[in-house]
Coordinates of C-alpha atoms in Angstrom, one line a residue:
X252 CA -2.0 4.7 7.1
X253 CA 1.1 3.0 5.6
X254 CA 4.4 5.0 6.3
X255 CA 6.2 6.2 3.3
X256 CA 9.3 4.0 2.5
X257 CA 11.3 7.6 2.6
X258 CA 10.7 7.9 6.3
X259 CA 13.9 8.0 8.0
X260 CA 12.5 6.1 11.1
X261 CA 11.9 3.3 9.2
X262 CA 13.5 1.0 6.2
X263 CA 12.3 0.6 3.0
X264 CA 11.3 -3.0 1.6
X265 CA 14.0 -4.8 -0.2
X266 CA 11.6 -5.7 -2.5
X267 CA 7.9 -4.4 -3.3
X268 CA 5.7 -7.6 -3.8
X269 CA 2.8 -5.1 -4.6
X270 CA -0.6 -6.1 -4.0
X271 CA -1.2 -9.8 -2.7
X272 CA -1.8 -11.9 0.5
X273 CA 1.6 -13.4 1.4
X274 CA 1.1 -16.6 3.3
X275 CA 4.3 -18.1 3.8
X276 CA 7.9 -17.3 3.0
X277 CA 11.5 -19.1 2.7
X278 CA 14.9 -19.6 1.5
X279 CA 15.4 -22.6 -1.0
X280 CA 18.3 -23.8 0.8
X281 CA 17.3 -27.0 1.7
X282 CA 16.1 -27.6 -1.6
X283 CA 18.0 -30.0 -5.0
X284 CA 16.7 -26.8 -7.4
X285 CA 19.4 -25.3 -9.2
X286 CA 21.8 -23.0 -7.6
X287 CA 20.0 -20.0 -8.9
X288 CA 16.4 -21.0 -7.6
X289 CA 18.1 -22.7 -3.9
X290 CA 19.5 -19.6 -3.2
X291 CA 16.2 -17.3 -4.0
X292 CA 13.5 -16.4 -1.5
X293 CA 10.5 -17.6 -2.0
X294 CA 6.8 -15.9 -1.2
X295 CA 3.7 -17.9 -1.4
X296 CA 0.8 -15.3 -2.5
X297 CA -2.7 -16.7 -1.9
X298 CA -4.7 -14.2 -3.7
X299 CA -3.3 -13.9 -6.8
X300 CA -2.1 -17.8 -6.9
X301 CA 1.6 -17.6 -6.9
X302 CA 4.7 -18.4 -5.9
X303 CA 7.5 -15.3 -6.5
X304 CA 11.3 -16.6 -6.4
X305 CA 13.1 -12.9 -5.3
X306 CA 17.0 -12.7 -5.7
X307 CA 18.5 -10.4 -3.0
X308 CA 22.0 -8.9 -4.1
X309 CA 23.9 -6.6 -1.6
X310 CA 23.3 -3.3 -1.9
X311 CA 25.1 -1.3 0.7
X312 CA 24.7 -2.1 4.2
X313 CA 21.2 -3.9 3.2
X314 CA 20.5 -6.2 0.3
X315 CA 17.7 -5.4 -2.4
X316 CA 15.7 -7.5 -4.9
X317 CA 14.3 -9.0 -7.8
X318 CA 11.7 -11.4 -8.1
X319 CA 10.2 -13.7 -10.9
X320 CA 6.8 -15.9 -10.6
X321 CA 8.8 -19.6 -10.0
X322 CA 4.6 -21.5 -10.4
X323 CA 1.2 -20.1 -10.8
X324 CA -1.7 -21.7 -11.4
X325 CA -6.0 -20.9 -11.8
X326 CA -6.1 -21.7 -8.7
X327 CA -3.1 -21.7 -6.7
X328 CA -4.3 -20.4 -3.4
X329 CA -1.0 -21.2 -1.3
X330 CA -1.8 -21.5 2.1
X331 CA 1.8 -22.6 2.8
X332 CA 5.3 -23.9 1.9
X333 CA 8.1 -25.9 2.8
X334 CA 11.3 -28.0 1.8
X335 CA 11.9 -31.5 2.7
X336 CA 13.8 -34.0 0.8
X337 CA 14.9 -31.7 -1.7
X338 CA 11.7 -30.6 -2.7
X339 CA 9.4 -27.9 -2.7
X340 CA 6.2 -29.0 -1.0
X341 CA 3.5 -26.8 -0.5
X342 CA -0.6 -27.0 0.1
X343 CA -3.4 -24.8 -1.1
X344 CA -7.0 -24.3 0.6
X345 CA -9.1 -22.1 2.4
X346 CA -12.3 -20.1 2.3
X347 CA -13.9 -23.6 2.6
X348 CA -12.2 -24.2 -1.0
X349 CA -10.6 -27.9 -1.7
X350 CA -7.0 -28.1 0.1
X351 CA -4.1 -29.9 -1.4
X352 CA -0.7 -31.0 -1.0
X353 CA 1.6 -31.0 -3.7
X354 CA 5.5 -31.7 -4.5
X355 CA 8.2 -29.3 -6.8
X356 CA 11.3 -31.7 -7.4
X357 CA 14.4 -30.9 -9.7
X358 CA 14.7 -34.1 -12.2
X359 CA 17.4 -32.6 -14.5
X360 CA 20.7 -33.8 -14.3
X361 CA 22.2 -33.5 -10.9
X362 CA 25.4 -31.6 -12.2
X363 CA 25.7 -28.0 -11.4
X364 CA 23.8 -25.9 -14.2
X365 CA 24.9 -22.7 -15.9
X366 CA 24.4 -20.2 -13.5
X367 CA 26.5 -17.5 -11.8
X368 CA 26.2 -16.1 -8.3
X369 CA 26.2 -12.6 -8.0
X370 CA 30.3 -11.4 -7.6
X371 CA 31.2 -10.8 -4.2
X372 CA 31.2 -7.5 -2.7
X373 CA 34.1 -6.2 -0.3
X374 CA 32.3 -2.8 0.5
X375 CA 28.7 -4.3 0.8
X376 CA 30.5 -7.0 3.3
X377 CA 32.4 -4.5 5.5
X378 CA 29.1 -2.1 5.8
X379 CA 26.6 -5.5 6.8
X380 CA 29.6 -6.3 9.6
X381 CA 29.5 -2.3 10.5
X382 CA 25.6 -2.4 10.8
X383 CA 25.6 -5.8 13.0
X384 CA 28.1 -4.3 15.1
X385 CA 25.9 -1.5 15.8
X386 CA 22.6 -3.5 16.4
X387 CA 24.7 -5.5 19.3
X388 CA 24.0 -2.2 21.0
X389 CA 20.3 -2.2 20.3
X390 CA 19.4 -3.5 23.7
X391 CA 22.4 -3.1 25.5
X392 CA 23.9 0.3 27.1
X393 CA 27.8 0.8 26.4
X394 CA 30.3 3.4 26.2
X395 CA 31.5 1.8 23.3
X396 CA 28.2 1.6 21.8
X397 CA 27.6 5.2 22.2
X398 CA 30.9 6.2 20.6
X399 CA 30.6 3.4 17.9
X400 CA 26.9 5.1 17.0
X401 CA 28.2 9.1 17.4
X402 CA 30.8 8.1 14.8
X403 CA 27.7 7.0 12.3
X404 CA 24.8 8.5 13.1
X405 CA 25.9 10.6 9.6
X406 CA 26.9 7.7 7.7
X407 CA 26.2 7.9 3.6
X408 CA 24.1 4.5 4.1
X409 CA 20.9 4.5 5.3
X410 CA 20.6 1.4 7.0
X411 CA 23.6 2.2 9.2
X412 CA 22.2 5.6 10.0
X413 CA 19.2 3.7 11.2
X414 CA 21.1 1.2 13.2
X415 CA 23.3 3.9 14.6
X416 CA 20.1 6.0 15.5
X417 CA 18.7 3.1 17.7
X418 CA 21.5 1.9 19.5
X419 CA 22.2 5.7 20.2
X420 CA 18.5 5.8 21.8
X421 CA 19.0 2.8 23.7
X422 CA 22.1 5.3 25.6
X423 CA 21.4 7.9 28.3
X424 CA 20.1 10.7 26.7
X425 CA 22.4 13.2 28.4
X426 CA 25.7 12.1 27.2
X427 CA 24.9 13.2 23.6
X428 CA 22.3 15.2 23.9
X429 CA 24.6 18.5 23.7
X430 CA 27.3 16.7 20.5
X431 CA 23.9 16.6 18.6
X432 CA 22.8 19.4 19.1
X433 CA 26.2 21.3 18.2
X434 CA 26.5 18.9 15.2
X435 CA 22.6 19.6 13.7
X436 CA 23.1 15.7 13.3
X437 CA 19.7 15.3 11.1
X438 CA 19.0 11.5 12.5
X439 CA 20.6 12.7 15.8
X440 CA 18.3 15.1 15.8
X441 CA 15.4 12.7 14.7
X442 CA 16.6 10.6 17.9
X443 CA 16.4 13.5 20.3
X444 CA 12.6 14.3 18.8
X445 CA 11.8 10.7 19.7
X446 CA 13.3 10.8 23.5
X447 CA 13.3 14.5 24.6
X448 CA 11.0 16.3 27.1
X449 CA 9.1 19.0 26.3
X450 CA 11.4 21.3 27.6
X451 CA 14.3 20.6 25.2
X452 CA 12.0 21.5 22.4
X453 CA 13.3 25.1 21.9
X454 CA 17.3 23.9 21.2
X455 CA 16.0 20.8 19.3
X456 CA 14.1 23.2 16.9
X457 CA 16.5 26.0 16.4
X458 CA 19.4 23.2 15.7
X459 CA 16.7 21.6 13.2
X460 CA 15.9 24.9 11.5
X461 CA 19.7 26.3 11.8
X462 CA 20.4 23.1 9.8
X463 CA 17.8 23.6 7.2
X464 CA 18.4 27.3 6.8
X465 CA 22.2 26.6 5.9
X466 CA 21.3 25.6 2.6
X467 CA 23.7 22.6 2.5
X468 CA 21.0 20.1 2.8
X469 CA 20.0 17.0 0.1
X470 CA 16.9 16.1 -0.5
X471 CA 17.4 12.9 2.2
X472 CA 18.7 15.0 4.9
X473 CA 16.0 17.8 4.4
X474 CA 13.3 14.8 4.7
X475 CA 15.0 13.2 7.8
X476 CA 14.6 16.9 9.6
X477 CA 11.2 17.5 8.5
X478 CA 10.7 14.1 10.1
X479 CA 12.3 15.3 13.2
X480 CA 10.4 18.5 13.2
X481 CA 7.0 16.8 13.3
X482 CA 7.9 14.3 15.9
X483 CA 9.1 17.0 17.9
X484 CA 5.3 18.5 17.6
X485 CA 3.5 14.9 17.9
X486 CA 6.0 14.2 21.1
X487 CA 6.9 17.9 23.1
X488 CA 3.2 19.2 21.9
X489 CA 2.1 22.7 19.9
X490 CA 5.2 25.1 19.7
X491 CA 4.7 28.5 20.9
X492 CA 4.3 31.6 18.5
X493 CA 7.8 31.9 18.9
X494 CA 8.9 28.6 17.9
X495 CA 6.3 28.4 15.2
X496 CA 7.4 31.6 13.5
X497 CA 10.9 30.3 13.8
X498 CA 10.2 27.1 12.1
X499 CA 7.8 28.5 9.1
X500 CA 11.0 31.1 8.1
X501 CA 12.8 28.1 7.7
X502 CA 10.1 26.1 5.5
X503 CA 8.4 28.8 4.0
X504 CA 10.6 29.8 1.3
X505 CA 11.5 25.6 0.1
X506 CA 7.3 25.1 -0.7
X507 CA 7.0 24.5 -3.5
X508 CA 10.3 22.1 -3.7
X509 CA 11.1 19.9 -7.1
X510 CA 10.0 16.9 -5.3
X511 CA 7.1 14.8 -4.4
X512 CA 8.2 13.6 -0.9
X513 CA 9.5 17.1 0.2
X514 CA 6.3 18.5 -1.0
X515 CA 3.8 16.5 0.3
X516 CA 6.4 16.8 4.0
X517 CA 6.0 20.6 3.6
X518 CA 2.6 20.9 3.0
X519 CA 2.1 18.6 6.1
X520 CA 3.9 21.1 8.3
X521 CA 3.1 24.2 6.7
X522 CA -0.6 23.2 6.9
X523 CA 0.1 22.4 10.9
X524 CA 1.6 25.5 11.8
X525 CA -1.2 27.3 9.7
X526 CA 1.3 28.9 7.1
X527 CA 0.2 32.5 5.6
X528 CA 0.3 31.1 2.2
X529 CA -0.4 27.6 2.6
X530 CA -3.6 27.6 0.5
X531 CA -2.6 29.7 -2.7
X532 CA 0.6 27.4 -2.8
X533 CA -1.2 24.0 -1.9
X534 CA -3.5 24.4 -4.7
X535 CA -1.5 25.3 -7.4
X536 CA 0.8 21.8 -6.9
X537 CA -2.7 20.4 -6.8
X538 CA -3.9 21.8 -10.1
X539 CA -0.6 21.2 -11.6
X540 CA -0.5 17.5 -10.8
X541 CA -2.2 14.3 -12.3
X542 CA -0.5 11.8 -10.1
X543 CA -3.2 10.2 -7.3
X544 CA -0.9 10.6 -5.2
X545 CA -0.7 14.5 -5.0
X546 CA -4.1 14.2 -5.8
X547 CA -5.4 12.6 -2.2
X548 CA -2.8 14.3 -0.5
X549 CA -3.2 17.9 -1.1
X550 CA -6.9 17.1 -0.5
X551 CA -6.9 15.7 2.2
X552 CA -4.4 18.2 4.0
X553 CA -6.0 21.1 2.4
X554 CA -9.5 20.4 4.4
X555 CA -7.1 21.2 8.1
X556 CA -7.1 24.8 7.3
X557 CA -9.9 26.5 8.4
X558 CA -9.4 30.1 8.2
X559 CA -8.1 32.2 5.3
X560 CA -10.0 31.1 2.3
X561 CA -11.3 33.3 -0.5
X562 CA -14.5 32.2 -2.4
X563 CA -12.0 31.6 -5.4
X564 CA -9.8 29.0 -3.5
X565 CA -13.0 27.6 -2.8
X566 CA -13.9 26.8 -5.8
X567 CA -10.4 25.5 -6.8
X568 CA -10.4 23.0 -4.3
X569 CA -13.8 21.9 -5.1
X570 CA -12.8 21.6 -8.7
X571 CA -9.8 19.4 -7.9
X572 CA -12.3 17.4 -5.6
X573 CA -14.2 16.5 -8.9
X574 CA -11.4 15.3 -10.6
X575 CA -10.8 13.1 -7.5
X576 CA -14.3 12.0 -8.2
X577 CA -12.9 10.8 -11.7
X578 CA -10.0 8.4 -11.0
X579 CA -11.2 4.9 -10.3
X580 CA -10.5 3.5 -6.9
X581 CA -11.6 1.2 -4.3
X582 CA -13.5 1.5 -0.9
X583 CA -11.4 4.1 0.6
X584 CA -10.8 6.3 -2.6
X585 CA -14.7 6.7 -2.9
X586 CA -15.4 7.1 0.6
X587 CA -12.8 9.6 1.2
X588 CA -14.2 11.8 -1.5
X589 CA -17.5 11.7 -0.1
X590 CA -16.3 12.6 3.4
X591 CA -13.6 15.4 2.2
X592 CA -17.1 17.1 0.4
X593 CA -19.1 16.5 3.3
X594 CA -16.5 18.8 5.4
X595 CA -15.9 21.4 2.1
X596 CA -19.2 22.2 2.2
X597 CA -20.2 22.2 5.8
X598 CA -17.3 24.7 5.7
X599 CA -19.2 27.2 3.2
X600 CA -20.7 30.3 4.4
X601 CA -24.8 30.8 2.9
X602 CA -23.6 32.9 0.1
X603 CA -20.3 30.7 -0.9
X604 CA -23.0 27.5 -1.1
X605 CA -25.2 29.4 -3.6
X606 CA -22.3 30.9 -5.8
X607 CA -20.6 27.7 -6.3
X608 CA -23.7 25.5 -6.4
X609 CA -22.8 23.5 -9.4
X610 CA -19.6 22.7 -7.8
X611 CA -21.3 21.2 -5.1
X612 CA -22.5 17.4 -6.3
X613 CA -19.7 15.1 -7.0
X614 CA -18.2 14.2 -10.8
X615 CA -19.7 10.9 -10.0
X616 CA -22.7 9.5 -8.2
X617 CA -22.1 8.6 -4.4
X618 CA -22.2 4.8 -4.5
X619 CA -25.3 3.6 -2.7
X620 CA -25.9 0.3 -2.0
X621 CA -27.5 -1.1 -5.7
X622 CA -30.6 -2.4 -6.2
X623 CA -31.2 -5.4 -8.6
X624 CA -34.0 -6.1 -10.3
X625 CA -34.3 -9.3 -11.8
X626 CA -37.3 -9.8 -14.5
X627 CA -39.5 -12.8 -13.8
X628 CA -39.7 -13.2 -17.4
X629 CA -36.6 -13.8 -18.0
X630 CA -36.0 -17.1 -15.5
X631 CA -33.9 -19.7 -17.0
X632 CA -34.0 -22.2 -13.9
X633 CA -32.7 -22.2 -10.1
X634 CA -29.3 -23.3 -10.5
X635 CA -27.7 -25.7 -8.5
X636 CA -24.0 -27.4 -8.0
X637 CA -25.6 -30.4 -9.2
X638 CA -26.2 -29.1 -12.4
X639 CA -22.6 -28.0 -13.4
X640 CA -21.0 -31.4 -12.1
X641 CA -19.9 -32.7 -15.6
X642 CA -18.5 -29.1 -16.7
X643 CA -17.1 -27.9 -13.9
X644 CA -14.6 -31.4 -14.6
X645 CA -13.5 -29.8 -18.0
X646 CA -11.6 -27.1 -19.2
X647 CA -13.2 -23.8 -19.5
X648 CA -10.5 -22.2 -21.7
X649 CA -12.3 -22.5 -24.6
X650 CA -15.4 -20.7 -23.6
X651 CA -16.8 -17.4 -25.3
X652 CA -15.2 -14.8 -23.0
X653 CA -17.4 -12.2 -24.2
X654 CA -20.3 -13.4 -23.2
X655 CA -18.9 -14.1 -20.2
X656 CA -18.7 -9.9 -20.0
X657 CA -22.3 -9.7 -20.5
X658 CA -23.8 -12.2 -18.5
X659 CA -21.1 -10.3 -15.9
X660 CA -23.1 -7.1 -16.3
X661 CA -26.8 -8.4 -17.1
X662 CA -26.6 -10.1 -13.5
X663 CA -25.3 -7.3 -12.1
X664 CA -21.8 -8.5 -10.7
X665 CA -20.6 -5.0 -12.0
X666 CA -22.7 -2.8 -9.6
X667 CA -20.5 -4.4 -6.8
X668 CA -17.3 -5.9 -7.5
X669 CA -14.4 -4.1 -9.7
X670 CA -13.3 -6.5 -12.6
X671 CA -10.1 -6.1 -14.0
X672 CA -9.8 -3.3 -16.8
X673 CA -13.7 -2.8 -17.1
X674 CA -13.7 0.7 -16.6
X675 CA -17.5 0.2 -16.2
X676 CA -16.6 -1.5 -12.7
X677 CA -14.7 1.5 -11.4
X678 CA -16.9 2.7 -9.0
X679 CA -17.5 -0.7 -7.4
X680 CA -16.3 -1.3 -4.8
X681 CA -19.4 -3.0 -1.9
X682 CA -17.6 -6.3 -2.7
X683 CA -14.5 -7.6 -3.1
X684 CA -12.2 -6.9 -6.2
X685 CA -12.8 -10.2 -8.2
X686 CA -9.4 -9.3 -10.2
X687 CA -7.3 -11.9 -8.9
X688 CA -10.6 -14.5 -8.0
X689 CA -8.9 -17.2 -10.4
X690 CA -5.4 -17.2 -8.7
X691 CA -7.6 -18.2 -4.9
X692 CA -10.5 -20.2 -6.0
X693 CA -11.6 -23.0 -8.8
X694 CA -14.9 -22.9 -10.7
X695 CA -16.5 -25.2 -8.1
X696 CA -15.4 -22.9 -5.5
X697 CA -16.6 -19.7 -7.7
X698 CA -20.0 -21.1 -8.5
X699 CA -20.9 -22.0 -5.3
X700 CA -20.5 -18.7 -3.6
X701 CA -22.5 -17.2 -6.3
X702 CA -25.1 -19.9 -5.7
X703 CA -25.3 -19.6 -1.9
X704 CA -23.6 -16.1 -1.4
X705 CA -23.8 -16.2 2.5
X706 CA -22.1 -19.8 3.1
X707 CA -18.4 -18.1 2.9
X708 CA -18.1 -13.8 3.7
X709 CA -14.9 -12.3 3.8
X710 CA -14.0 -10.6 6.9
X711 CA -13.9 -7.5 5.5
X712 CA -17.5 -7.7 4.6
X713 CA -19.1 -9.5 7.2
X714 CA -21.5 -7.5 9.6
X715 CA -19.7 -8.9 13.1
X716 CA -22.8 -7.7 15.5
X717 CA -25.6 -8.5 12.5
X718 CA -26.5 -11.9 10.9
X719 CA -24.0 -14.0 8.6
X720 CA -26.2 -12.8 6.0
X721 CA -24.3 -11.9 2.5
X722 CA -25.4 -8.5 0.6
X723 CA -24.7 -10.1 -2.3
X724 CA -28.2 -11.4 -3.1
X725 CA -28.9 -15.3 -4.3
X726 CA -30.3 -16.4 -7.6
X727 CA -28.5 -14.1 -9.4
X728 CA -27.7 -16.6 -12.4
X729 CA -30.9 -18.0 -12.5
X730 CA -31.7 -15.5 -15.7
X731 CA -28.4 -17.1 -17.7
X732 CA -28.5 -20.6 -19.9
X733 CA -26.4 -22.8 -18.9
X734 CA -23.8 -21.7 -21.3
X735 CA -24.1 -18.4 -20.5
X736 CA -23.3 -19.2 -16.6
X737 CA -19.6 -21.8 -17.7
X738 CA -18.8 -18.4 -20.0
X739 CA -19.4 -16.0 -16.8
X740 CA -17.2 -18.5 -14.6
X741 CA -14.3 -18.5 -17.8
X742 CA -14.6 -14.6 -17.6
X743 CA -13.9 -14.7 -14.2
X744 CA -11.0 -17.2 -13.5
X745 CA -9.2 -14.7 -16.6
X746 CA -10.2 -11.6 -14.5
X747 CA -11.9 -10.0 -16.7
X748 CA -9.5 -10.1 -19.3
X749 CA -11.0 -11.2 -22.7
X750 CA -7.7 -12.0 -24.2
X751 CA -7.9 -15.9 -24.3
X752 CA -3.4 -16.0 -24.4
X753 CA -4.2 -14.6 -20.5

């Protein structure tokens, strides 16, 4: 799965786009725009049918950011971008929808407008020059390099932590293998977990848990040796009783901790090294929390310890699976809970199955695929393209948006696809999440795959050893007036959103 941006052998994003399909990226140098908008960074999103301007301002060693949506349109699928002349020129298409090229020019006045650049920053300058120095020695091996890194591998910024770790791993091993080990350098420490033979694992553990157990520790260098101590495990192998003894006196008395990340770290390793009271712990953060998050984590860690569990605990985790049932997700959330029940239950003893029986169906109905029953009766006509050719040319803002809601559930879109806020689409999730369809495809586009279903699959839902045959069956629309089918396609390019100012 993803890494956690907190992971010390890694680097956070400057900027969380959030959810989208980023299909090209660049600076506006080249462009006429106004200072503000030439020096932003632009991201082309072709799901969501956007085009986010992000303003990066140092911060530290590193530069973080802010973004703002520069165009959008229903659609804007951006396929890519680029800047010629002074413009912004960019195309839209695919998924077999209409491409097109189109051109962003500045025509105010050519003098500079009101805008000023972020003040410089001595600090922030003097820490980027400190960081490049050390990536010279990313690929290289150097004397100088290894003393330049030794001196930072404890630096207050992260970025130059990070760069001093690698060039430090890109040195022999050897020659500062024993200064970290005498220093309990955390990221020195997280380097010699990365390179180190399974015989060093004994000093890199008791340096780890020596610097743990002194108490002096933030919340960033505790993470960055918990990091260290599960590489050690995933790289050097299973400690010894020894060792693991050693390491759960050092963890033992921090779970619970007052934070997420160290928690969900803790649990990790406590759950690894099978931790006496790993359970009773575990499941009171879990039935203390309402964050997803905590939720899927403490669930999902929970089901790795196979010994030690009281009918009671049982039962807790069991309840806490139902309330997992309860939160509305996608594909994985739904199919996770079904496998993490699966494994709770194959885990039961005879008499634990019958004494927690009603415990033992989920909150919610395992989603099957749906069947959809269309009544004969109610046949308006076999839709075709043909048919819509004069309204798909107009504007459908002005359609009845709720009716467009109901002709989305009396077809039966809603047993598939999640739609916006509908809480009634929760649990669908054997299609794709038609949230964002109006920032990717027109009505034309829309209307045709709901006419002829199989002639464009996603990837993710295309059988790749079975026929190019959609589930999604067609006719669906063929029990909807006319009117009722341009309100379904106005319901969808909002996203389900009924609010017309959308």
């Amino acid at each position: 799965g993803k890494w956690p941006a907190y992971y010390p052998d890694s680097l956070p994003a400057s900027f969380d786009v959030g959810l989208g399909s980023p299909t090209g990226v660049g600076f506006g140098y080249e462009s006429n725009f106004p200072a503000k908008w030439r020096e932003a960074f632009f991201i082309a999103d072709w799901s969501y049918g956007r085009l986010l301007a992000v303003t990066l301002t140092p911060d530290g060693a590193s530069y973080r950011g802010t973004s703002e949506t520069f165009l959008s349109g229903r659609p804007l699928n951006l396929t890519d971008f680029a800047f010629h002349d002074g413009s912004l020129w960019f195309i839209t298409g695919g998924r077999r929808t209409q491409s097109a090229l189109y051109r962003v020019s500045w025509t105010g006045e050519q003098e500079e407008p009101k805008w000023t650049p972020p003040a410089p920053d001595p600090k922030a300058a003097e820490l980027r020059a400190l960081r490049h120095q050390l990536e010279r020695y990313h690929a290289e091996t150097s004397e100088t390099g290894l003393k330049l890194a030794l001196e930072n591998i404890d630096h207050p910024d992260r970025f130059i932590r990070f760069a001093a770790r690698v060039a430090l791993e890109n040195q022999p091993v050897p020659e500062w293998r024993d200064t970290i080990l005498e220093r309990r350098s955390p990221d020195g420490l997280l380097a010699l977990a990365r390179l180190s033979k399974a015989k060093r694992q004994p000093a890199l553990i008791a340096a780890a848990c020596a610097a743990i157990q002194q108490g002096q520790v933030n919340d960033s260098t505790l993470l960055t040796l918990l990091r260290a101590l599960q590489l050690s495990f995933i790289r050097q192998g299973e400690p010894d009783d020894a060792l693991r003894d050693q390491v759960i006196a050092a963890l033992d008395p921090l779970y619970p901790a007052k934070t997420m990340p160290i928690n969900h770290e803790l649990c990790e390793l406590l759950v690894y090294l099978s931790a006496p009271k790993i359970i009773d712990r575990t499941l009171a953060l879990l039935e203390a929390s309402d964050d997803t998050r905590d939720l899927s984590h403490y669930l999902v860690f929970l089901r790795y310890v196979e010994t030690g569990w009281s009918t009671d605990q049982r039962r807790r985790y069991l309840e806490s699976l139902r309330r997992f049932d309860q939160w509305p997700g996608g594909r994985w959330w739904v199919r996770t809970g079904q496998d993490l029940r699966k494994e709770a239950i194959a885990a039961l003893t005879e008499s634990e199955r019958k004494t927690l029986a009603d415990l033992l169906d989920p909150a919610t109905p395992e989603v099957e695929s749906p069947v959809i029953t269309l009544d004969p009766a109610k046949f308006v006509k076999a839709w075709t393209l043909e048919d819509f050719t004069a309204e798909l040319g107009q504007s459908l803002s002005k359609r009845d948006l709720a009716s467009g809601k109901q002709a989305y559930h009396q077809v039966g879109c809603a047993l598939c696809h999640r739609m916006g806020s509908d809480s009634a689409t929760s649990q669908a999730v054997l299609g794709p999440d038609l949230t964002g369809i109006g920032g990717r495809f027109d009505p034309h586009a829309m209307l045709e795959s709901i006419i002829h279903p199989s002639l464009v699959i996603a990837d993710l839902y295309r059988n790749p050893a079975g026929p190019n045959v959609s589930l999604m069956p067609p006719g669906l629309i063929n029990q909807l007036t006319k009117e009722q089918v341009l309100d379904l396609l106005a319901y969808l390019q909002r996203g389900g959103s009924e609010n017309e100012t959308r």
